[in-house]
JSON list of C-alpha atoms in Angstrom, two decimals:
[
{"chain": "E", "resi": 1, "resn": "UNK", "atom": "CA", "xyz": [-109.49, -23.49, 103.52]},
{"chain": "E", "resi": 2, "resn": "UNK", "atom": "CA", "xyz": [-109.75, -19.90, 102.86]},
{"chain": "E", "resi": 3, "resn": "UNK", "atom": "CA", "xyz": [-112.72, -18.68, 102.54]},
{"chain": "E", "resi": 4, "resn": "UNK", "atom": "CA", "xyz": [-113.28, -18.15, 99.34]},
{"chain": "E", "resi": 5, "resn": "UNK", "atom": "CA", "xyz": [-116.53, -18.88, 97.59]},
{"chain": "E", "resi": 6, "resn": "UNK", "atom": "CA", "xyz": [-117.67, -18.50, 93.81]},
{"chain": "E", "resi": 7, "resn": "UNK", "atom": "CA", "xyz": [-120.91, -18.36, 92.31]},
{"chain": "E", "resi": 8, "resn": "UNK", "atom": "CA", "xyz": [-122.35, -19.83, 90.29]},
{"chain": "E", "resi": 9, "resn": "UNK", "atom": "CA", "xyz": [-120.28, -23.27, 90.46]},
{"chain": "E", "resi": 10, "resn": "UNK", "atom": "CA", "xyz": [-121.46, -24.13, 86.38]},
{"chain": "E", "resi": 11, "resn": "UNK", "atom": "CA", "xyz": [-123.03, -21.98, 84.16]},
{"chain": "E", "resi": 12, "resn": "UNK", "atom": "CA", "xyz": [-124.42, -22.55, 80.88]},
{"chain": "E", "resi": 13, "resn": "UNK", "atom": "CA", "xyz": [-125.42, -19.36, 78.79]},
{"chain": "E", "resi": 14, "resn": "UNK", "atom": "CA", "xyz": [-126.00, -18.40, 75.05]},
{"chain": "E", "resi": 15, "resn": "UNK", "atom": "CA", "xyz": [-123.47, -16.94, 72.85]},
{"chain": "E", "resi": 16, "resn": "UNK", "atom": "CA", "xyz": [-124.42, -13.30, 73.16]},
{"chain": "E", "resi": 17, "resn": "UNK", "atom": "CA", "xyz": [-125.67, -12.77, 76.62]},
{"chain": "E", "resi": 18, "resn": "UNK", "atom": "CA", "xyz": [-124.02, -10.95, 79.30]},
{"chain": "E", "resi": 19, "resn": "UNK", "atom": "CA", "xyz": [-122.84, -13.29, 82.60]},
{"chain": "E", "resi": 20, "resn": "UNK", "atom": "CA", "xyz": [-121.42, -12.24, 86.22]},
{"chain": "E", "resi": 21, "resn": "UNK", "atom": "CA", "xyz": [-119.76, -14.01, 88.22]},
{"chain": "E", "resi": 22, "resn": "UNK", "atom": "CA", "xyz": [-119.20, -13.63, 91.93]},
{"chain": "E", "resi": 23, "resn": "UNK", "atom": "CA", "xyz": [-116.13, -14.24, 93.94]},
{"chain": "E", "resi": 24, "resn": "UNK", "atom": "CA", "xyz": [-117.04, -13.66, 97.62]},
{"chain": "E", "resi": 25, "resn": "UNK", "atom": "CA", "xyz": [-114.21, -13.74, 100.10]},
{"chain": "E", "resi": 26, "resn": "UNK", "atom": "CA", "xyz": [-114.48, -13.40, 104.33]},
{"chain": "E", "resi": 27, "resn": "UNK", "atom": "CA", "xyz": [-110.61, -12.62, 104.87]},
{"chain": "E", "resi": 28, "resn": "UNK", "atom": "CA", "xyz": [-110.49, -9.21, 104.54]},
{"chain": "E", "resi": 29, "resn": "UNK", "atom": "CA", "xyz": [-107.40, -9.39, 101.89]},
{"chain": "E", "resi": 30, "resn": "UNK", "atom": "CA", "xyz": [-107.02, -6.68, 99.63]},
{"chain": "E", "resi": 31, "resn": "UNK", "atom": "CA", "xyz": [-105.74, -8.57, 96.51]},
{"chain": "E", "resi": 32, "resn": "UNK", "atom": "CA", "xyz": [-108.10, -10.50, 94.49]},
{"chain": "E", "resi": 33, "resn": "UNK", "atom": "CA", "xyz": [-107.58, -11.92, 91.12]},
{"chain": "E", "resi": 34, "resn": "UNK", "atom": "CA", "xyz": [-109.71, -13.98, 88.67]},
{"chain": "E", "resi": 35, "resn": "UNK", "atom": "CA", "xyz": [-108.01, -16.30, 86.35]},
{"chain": "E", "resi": 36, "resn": "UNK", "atom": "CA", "xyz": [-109.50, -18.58, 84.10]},
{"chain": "E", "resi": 37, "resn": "UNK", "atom": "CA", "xyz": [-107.71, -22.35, 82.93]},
{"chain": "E", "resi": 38, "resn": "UNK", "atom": "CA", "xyz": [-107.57, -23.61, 79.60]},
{"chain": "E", "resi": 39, "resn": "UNK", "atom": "CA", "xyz": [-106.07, -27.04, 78.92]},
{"chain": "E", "resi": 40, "resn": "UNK", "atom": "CA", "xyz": [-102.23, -26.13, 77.02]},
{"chain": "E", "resi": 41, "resn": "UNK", "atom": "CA", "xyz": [-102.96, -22.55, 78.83]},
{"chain": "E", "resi": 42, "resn": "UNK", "atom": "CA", "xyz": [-102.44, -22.96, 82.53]},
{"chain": "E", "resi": 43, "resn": "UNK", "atom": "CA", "xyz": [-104.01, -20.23, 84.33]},
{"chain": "E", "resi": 44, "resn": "UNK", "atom": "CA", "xyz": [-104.38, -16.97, 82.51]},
{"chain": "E", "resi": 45, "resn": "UNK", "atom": "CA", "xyz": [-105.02, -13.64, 84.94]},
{"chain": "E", "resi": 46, "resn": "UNK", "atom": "CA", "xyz": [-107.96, -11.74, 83.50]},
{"chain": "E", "resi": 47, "resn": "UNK", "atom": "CA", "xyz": [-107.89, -9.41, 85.80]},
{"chain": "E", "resi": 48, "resn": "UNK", "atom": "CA", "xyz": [-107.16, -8.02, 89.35]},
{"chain": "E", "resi": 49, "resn": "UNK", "atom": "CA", "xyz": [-107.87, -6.20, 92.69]},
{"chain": "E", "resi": 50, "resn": "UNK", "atom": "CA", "xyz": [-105.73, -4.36, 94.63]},
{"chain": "E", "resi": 51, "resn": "UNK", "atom": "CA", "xyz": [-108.25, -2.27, 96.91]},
{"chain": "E", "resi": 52, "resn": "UNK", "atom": "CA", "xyz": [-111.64, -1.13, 96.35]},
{"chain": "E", "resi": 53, "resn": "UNK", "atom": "CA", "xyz": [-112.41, 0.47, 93.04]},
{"chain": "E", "resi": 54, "resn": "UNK", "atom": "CA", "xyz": [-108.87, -0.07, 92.10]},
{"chain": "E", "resi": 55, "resn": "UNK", "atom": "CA", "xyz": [-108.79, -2.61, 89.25]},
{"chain": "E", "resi": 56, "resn": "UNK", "atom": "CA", "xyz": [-106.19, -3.37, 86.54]},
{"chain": "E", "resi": 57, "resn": "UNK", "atom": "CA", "xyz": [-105.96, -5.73, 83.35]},
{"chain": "E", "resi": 58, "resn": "UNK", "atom": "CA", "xyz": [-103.95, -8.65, 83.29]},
{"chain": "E", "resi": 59, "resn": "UNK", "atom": "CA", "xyz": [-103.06, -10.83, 80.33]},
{"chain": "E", "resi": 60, "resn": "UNK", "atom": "CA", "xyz": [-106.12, -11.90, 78.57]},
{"chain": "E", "resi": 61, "resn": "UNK", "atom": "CA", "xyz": [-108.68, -9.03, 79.51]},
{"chain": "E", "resi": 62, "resn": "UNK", "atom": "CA", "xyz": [-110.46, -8.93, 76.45]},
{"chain": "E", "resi": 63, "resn": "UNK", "atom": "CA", "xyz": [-113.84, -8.98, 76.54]},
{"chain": "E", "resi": 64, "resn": "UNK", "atom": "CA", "xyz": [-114.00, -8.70, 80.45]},
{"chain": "E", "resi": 65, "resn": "UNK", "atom": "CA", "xyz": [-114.87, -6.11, 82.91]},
{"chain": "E", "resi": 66, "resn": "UNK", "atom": "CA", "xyz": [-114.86, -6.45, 86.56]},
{"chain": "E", "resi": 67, "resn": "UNK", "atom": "CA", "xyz": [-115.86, -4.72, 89.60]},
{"chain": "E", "resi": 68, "resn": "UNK", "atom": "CA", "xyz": [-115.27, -4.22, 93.53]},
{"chain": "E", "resi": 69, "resn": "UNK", "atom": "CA", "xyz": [-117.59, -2.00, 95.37]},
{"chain": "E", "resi": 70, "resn": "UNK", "atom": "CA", "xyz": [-116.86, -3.31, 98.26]},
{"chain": "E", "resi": 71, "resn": "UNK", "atom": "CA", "xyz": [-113.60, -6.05, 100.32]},
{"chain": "E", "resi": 72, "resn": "UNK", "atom": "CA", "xyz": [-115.46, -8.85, 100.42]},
{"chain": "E", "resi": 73, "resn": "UNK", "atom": "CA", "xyz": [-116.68, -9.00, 96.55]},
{"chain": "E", "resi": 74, "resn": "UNK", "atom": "CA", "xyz": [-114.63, -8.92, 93.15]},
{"chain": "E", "resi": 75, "resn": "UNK", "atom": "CA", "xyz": [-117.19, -9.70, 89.90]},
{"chain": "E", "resi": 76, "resn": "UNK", "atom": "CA", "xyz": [-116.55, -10.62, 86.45]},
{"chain": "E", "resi": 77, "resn": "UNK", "atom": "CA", "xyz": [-118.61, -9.80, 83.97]},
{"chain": "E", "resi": 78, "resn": "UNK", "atom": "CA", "xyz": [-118.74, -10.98, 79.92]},
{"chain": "E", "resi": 79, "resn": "UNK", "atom": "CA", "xyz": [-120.29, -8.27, 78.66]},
{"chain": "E", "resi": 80, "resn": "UNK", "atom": "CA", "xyz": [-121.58, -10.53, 75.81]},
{"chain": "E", "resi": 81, "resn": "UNK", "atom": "CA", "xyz": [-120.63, -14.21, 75.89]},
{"chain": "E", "resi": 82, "resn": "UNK", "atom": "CA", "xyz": [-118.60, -15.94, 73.45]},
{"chain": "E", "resi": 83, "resn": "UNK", "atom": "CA", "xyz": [-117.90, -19.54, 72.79]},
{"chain": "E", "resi": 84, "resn": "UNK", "atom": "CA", "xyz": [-114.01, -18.58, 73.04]},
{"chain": "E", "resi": 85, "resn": "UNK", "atom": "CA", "xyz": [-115.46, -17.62, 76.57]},
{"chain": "E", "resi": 86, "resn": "UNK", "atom": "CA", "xyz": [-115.73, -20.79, 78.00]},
{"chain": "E", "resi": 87, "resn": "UNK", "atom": "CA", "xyz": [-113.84, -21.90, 80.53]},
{"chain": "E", "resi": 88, "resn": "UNK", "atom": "CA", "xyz": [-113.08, -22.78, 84.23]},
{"chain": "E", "resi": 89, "resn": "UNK", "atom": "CA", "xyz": [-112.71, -19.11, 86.11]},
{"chain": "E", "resi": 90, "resn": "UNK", "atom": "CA", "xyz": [-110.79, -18.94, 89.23]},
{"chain": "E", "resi": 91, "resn": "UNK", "atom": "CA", "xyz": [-110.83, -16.31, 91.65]},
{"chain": "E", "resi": 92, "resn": "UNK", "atom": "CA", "xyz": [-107.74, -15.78, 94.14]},
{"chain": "E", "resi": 93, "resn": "UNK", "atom": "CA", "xyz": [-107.07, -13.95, 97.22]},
{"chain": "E", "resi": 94, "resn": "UNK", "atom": "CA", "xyz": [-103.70, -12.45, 98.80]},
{"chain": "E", "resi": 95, "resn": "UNK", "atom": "CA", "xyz": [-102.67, -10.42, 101.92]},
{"chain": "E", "resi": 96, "resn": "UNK", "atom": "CA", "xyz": [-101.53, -6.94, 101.17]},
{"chain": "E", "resi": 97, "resn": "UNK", "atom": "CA", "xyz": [-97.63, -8.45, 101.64]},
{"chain": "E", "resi": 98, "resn": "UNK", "atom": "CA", "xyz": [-95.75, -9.55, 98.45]},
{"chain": "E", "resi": 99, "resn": "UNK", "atom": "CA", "xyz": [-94.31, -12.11, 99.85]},
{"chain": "E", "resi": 100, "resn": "UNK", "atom": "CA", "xyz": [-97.50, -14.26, 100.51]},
{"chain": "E", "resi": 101, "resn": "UNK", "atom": "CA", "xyz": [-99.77, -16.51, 98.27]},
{"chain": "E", "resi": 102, "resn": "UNK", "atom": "CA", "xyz": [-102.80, -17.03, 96.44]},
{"chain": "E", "resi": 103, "resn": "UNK", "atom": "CA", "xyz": [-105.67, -18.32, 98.37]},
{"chain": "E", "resi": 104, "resn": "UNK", "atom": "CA", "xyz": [-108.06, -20.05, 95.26]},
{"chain": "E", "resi": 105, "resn": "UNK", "atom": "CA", "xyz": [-111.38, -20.57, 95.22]},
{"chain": "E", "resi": 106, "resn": "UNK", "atom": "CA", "xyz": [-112.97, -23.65, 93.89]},
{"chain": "E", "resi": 107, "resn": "UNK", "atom": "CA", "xyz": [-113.25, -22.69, 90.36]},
{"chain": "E", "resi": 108, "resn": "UNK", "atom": "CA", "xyz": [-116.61, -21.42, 87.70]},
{"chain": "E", "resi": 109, "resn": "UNK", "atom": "CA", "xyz": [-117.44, -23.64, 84.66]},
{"chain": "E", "resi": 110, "resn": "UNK", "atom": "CA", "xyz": [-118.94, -21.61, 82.33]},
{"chain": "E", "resi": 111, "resn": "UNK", "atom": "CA", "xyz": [-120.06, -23.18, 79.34]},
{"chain": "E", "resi": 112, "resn": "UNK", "atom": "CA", "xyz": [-121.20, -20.94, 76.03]},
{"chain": "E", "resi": 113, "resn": "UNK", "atom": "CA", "xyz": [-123.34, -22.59, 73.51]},
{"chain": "I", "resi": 1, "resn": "UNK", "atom": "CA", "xyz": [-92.85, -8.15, 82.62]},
{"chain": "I", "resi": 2, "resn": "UNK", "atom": "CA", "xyz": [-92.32, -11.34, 84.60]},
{"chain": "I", "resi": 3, "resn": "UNK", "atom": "CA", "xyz": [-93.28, -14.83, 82.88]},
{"chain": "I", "resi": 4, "resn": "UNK", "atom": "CA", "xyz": [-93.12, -18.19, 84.05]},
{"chain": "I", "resi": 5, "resn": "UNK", "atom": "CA", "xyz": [-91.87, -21.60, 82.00]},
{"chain": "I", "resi": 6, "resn": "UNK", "atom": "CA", "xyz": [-92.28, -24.70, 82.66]},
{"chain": "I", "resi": 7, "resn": "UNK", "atom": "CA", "xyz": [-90.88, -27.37, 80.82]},
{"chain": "I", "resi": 8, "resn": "UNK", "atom": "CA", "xyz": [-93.13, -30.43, 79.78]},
{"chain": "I", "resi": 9, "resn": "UNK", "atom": "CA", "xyz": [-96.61, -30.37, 80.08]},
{"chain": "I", "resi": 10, "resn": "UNK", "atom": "CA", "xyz": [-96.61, -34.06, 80.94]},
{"chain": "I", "resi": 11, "resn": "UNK", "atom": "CA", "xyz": [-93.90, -36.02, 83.30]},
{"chain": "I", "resi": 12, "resn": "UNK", "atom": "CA", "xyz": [-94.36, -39.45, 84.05]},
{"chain": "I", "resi": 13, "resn": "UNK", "atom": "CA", "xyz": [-91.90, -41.09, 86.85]},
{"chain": "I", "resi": 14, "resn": "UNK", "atom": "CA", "xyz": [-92.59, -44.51, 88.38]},
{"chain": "I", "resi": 15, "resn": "UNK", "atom": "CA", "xyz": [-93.64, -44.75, 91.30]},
{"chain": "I", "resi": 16, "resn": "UNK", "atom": "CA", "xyz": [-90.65, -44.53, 94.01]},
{"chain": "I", "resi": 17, "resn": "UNK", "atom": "CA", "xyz": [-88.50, -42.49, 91.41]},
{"chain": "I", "resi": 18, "resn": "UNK", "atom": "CA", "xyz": [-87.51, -38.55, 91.55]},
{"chain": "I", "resi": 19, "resn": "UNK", "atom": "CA", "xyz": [-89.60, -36.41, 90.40]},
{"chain": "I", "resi": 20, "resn": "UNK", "atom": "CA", "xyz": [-87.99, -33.38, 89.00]},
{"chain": "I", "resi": 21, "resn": "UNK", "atom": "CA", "xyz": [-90.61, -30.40, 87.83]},
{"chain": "I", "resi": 22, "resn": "UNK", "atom": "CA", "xyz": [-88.79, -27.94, 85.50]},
{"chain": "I", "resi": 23, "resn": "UNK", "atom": "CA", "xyz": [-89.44, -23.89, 86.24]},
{"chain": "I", "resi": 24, "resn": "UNK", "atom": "CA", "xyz": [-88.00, -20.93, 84.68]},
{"chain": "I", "resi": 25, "resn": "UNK", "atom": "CA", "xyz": [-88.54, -17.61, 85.73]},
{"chain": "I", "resi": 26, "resn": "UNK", "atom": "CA", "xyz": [-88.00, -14.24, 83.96]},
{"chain": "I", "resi": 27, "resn": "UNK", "atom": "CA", "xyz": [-88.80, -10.95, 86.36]},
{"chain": "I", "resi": 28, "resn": "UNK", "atom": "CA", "xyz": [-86.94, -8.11, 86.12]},
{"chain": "I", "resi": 29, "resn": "UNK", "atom": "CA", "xyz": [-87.05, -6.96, 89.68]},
{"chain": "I", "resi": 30, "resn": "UNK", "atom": "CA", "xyz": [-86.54, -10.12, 92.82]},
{"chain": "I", "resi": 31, "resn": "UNK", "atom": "CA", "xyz": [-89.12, -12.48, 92.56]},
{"chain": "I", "resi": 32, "resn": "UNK", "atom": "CA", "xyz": [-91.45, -14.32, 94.71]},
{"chain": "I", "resi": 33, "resn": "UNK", "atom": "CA", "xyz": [-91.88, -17.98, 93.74]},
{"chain": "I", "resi": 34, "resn": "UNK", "atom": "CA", "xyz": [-94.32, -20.19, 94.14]},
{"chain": "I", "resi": 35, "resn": "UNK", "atom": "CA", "xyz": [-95.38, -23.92, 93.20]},
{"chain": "I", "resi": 36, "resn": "UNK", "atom": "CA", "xyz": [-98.81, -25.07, 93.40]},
{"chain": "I", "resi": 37, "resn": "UNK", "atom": "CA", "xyz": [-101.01, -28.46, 92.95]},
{"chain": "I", "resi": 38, "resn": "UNK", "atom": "CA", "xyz": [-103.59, -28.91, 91.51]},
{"chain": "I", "resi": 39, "resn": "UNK", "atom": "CA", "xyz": [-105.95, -32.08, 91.74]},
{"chain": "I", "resi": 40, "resn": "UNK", "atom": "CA", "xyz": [-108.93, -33.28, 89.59]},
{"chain": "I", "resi": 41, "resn": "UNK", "atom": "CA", "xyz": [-112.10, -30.93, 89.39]},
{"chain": "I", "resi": 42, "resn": "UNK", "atom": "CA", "xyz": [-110.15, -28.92, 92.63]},
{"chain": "I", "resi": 43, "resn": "UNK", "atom": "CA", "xyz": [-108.87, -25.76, 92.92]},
{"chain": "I", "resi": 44, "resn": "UNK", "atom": "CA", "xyz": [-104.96, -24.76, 93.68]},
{"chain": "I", "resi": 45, "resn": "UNK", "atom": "CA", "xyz": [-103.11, -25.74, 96.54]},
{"chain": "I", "resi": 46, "resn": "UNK", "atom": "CA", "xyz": [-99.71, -24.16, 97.78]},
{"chain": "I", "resi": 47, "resn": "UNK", "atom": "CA", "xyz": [-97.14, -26.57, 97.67]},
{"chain": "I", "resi": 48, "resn": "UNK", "atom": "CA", "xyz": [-94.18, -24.15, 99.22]},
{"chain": "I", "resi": 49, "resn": "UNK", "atom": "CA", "xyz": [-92.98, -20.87, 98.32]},
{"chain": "I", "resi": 50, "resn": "UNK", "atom": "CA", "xyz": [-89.50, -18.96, 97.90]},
{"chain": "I", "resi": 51, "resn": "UNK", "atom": "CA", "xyz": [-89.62, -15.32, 98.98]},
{"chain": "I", "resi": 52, "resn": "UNK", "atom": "CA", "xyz": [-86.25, -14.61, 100.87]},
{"chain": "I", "resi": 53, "resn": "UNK", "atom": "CA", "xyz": [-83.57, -16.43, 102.86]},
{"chain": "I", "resi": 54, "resn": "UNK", "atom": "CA", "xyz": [-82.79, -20.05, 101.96]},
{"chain": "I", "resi": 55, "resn": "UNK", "atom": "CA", "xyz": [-82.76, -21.09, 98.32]},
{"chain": "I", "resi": 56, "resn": "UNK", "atom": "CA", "xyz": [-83.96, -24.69, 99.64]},
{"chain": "I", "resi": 57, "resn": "UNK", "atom": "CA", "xyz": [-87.04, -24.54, 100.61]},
{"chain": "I", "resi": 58, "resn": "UNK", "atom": "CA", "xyz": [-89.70, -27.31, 101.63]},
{"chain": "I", "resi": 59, "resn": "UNK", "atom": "CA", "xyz": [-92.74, -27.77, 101.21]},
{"chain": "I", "resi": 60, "resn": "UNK", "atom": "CA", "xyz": [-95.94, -29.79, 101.86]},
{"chain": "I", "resi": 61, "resn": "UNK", "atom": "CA", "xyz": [-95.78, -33.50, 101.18]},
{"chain": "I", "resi": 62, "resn": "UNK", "atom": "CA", "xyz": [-92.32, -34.30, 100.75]},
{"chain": "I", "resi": 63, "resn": "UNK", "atom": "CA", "xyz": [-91.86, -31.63, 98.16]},
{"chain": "I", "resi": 64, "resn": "UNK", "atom": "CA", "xyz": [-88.74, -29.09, 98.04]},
{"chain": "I", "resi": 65, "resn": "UNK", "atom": "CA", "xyz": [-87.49, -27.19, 95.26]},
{"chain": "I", "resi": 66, "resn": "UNK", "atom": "CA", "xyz": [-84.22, -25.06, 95.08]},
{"chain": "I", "resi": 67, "resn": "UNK", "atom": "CA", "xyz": [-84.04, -20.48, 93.92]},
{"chain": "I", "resi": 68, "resn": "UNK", "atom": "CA", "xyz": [-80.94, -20.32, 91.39]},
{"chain": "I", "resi": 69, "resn": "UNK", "atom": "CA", "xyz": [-80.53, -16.89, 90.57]},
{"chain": "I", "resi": 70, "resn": "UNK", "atom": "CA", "xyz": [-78.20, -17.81, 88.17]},
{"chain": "I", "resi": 71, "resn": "UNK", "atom": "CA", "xyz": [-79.96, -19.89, 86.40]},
{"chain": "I", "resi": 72, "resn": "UNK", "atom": "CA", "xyz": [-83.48, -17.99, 86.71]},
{"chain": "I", "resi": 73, "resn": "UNK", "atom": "CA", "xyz": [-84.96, -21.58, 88.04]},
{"chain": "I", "resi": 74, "resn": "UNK", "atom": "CA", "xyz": [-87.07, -22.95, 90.55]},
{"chain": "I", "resi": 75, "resn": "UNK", "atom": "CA", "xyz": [-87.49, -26.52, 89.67]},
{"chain": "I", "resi": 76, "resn": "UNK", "atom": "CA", "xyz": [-89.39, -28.70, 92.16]},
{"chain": "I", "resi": 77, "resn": "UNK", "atom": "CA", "xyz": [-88.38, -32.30, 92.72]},
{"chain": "I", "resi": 78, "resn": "UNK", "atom": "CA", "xyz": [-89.64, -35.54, 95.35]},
{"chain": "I", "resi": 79, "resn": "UNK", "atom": "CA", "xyz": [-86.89, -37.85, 96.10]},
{"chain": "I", "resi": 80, "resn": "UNK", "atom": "CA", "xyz": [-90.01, -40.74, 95.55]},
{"chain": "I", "resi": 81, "resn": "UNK", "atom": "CA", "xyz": [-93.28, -40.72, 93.89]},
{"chain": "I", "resi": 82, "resn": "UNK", "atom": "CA", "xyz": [-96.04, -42.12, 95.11]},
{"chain": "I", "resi": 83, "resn": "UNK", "atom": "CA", "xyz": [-99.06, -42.44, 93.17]},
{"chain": "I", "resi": 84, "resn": "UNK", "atom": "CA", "xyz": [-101.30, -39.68, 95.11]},
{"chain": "I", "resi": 85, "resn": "UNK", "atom": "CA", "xyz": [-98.97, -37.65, 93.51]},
{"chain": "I", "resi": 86, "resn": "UNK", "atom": "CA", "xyz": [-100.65, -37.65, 90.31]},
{"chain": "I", "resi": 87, "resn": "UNK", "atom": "CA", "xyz": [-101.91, -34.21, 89.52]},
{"chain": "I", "resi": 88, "resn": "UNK", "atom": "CA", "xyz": [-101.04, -30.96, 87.71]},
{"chain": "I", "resi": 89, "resn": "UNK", "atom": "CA", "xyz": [-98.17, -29.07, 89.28]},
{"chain": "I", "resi": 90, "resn": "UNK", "atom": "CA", "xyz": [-98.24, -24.84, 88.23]},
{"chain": "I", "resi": 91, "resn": "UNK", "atom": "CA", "xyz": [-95.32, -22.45, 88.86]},
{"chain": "I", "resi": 92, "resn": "UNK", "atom": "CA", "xyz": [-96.00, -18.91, 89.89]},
{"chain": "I", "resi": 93, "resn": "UNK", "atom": "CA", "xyz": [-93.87, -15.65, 89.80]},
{"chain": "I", "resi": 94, "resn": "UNK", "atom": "CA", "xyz": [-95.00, -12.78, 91.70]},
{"chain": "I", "resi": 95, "resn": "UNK", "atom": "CA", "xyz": [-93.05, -9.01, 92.16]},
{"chain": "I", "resi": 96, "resn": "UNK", "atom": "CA", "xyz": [-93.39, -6.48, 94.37]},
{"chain": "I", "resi": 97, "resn": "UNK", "atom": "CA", "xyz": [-93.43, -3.96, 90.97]},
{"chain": "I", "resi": 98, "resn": "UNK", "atom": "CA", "xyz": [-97.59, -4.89, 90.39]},
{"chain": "I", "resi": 99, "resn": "UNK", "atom": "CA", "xyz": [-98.54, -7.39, 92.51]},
{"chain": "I", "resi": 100, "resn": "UNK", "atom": "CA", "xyz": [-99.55, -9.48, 89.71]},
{"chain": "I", "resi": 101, "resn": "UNK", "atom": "CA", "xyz": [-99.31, -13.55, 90.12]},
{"chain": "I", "resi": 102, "resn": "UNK", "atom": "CA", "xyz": [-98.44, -15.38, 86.83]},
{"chain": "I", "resi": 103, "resn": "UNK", "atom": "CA", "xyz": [-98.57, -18.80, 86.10]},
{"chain": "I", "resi": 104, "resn": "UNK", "atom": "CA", "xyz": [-96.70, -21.30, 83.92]},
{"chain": "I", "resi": 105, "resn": "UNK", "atom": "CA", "xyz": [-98.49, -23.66, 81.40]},
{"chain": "I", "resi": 106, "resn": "UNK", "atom": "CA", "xyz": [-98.41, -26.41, 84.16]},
{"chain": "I", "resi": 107, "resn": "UNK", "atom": "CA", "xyz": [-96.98, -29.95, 83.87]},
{"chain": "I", "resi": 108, "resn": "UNK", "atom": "CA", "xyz": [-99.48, -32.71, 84.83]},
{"chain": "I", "resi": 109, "resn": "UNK", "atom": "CA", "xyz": [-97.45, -35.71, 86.74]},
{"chain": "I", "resi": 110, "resn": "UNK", "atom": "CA", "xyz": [-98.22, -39.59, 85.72]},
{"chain": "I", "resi": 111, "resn": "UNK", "atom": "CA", "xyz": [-97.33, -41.58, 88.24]},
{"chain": "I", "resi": 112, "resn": "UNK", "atom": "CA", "xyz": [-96.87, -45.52, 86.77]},
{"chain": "I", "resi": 113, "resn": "UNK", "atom": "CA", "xyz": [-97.12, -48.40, 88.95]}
]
């Protein structure tokens, strides 16, 4: 497996509160998205990494910010939680070449009450 | 903007039957293709992937699926099911114009006895 970790694995916050999560990654690849799955939705990309500090939106970035300081990390962050917020978040990894995959991690569920 | 479709979100085949996965692309530049698995509480796993070269192309598990240009598909098939093939099957399209991987809707595979 590549390694790829996410924390938390589950998460249960309040509608209203602000929540990070952490996708960690000891590859060194410069692409890293986060996703999140819906059932009837697939996998939606939030948002993604191409380098350090160099972000962009993807198709459902509402309500999400995210952040790379440095390789290794990319975090999400819902600024304020909603209940339309919860999900299963999956962050993915590629090589700088197009022509290679998505490495995923093992998937966030984040539950708003 | 390149999109992904995949037709059926549920495919049941008995078990030593074809499976045939429908994908359709759309990507204004030459894609990169890619099908994916994805088992219960798991994250994705890469199944095989079309970049350039042979339209055929195999993957893990007695999986192939076939690039028609013409026909903007990618549709994955298994000349027999087995039941550990039960799981949720996601089509990806990826360009060299943004480096952003989108997914299909996903078709979860029953496999009947």
């Amino acid at each position: 497996d590549a390694g790829i970790t996410q924390s938390p694995r589950h998460k249960v916050t309040e509608t209203g509160t602000p929540v990070t999560l952490r996708c960690h990654q000891t590859e060194n690849h410069r692409y890293m998205y986060w996703y999140r799955q819906d059932p009837g939705h697939g996998l939606r990309l939030i948002h993604y990494s191409y380098g350090v500090k160099d972000t962009d939106k993807g198709e459902v970035s509402d309500g999400y910010s995210v952040s790379r300081s440095k390789t290794e990390d990319f975090l999400l962050t819902l600024e304020s939680a909603t209940s339309s917020q919860t999900s299963v978040y999956f962050c993915a990894i590629s090589e700088e070449t197009v022509n290679t995959e998505a490495f995923f991690g093992q998937g966030t569920r984040l539950t708003v009450v | 903007a390149q999109s992904v479709t995949q037709l059926g979100s549920h495919v049941s085949v008995s078990e030593g039957a074809l499976v045939l996965l429908r994908c359709n692309y759309s990507s204004s530049v030459p894609p990169y293709l890619f099908w994916y698995v994805q088992y219960p509480n798991q994250g994705l796993q890469l199944l095989l992937k079309y970049t350039t070269g042979a339209t055929l192309v195999k993957g893990i598990n007695g999986f192939e699926a076939e690039f028609k240009k013409s026909e903007t598909s990618f549709h994955l098939t298994k000349p027999s099911a087995h039941m550990s093939d039960a799981a949720e099957y996601f089509c990806a399209v990826r360009s060299n114009r943004d480096d952003k991987i989108i997914f299909g809707k996903g078709t979860r595979l029953h496999i009947l006895p």
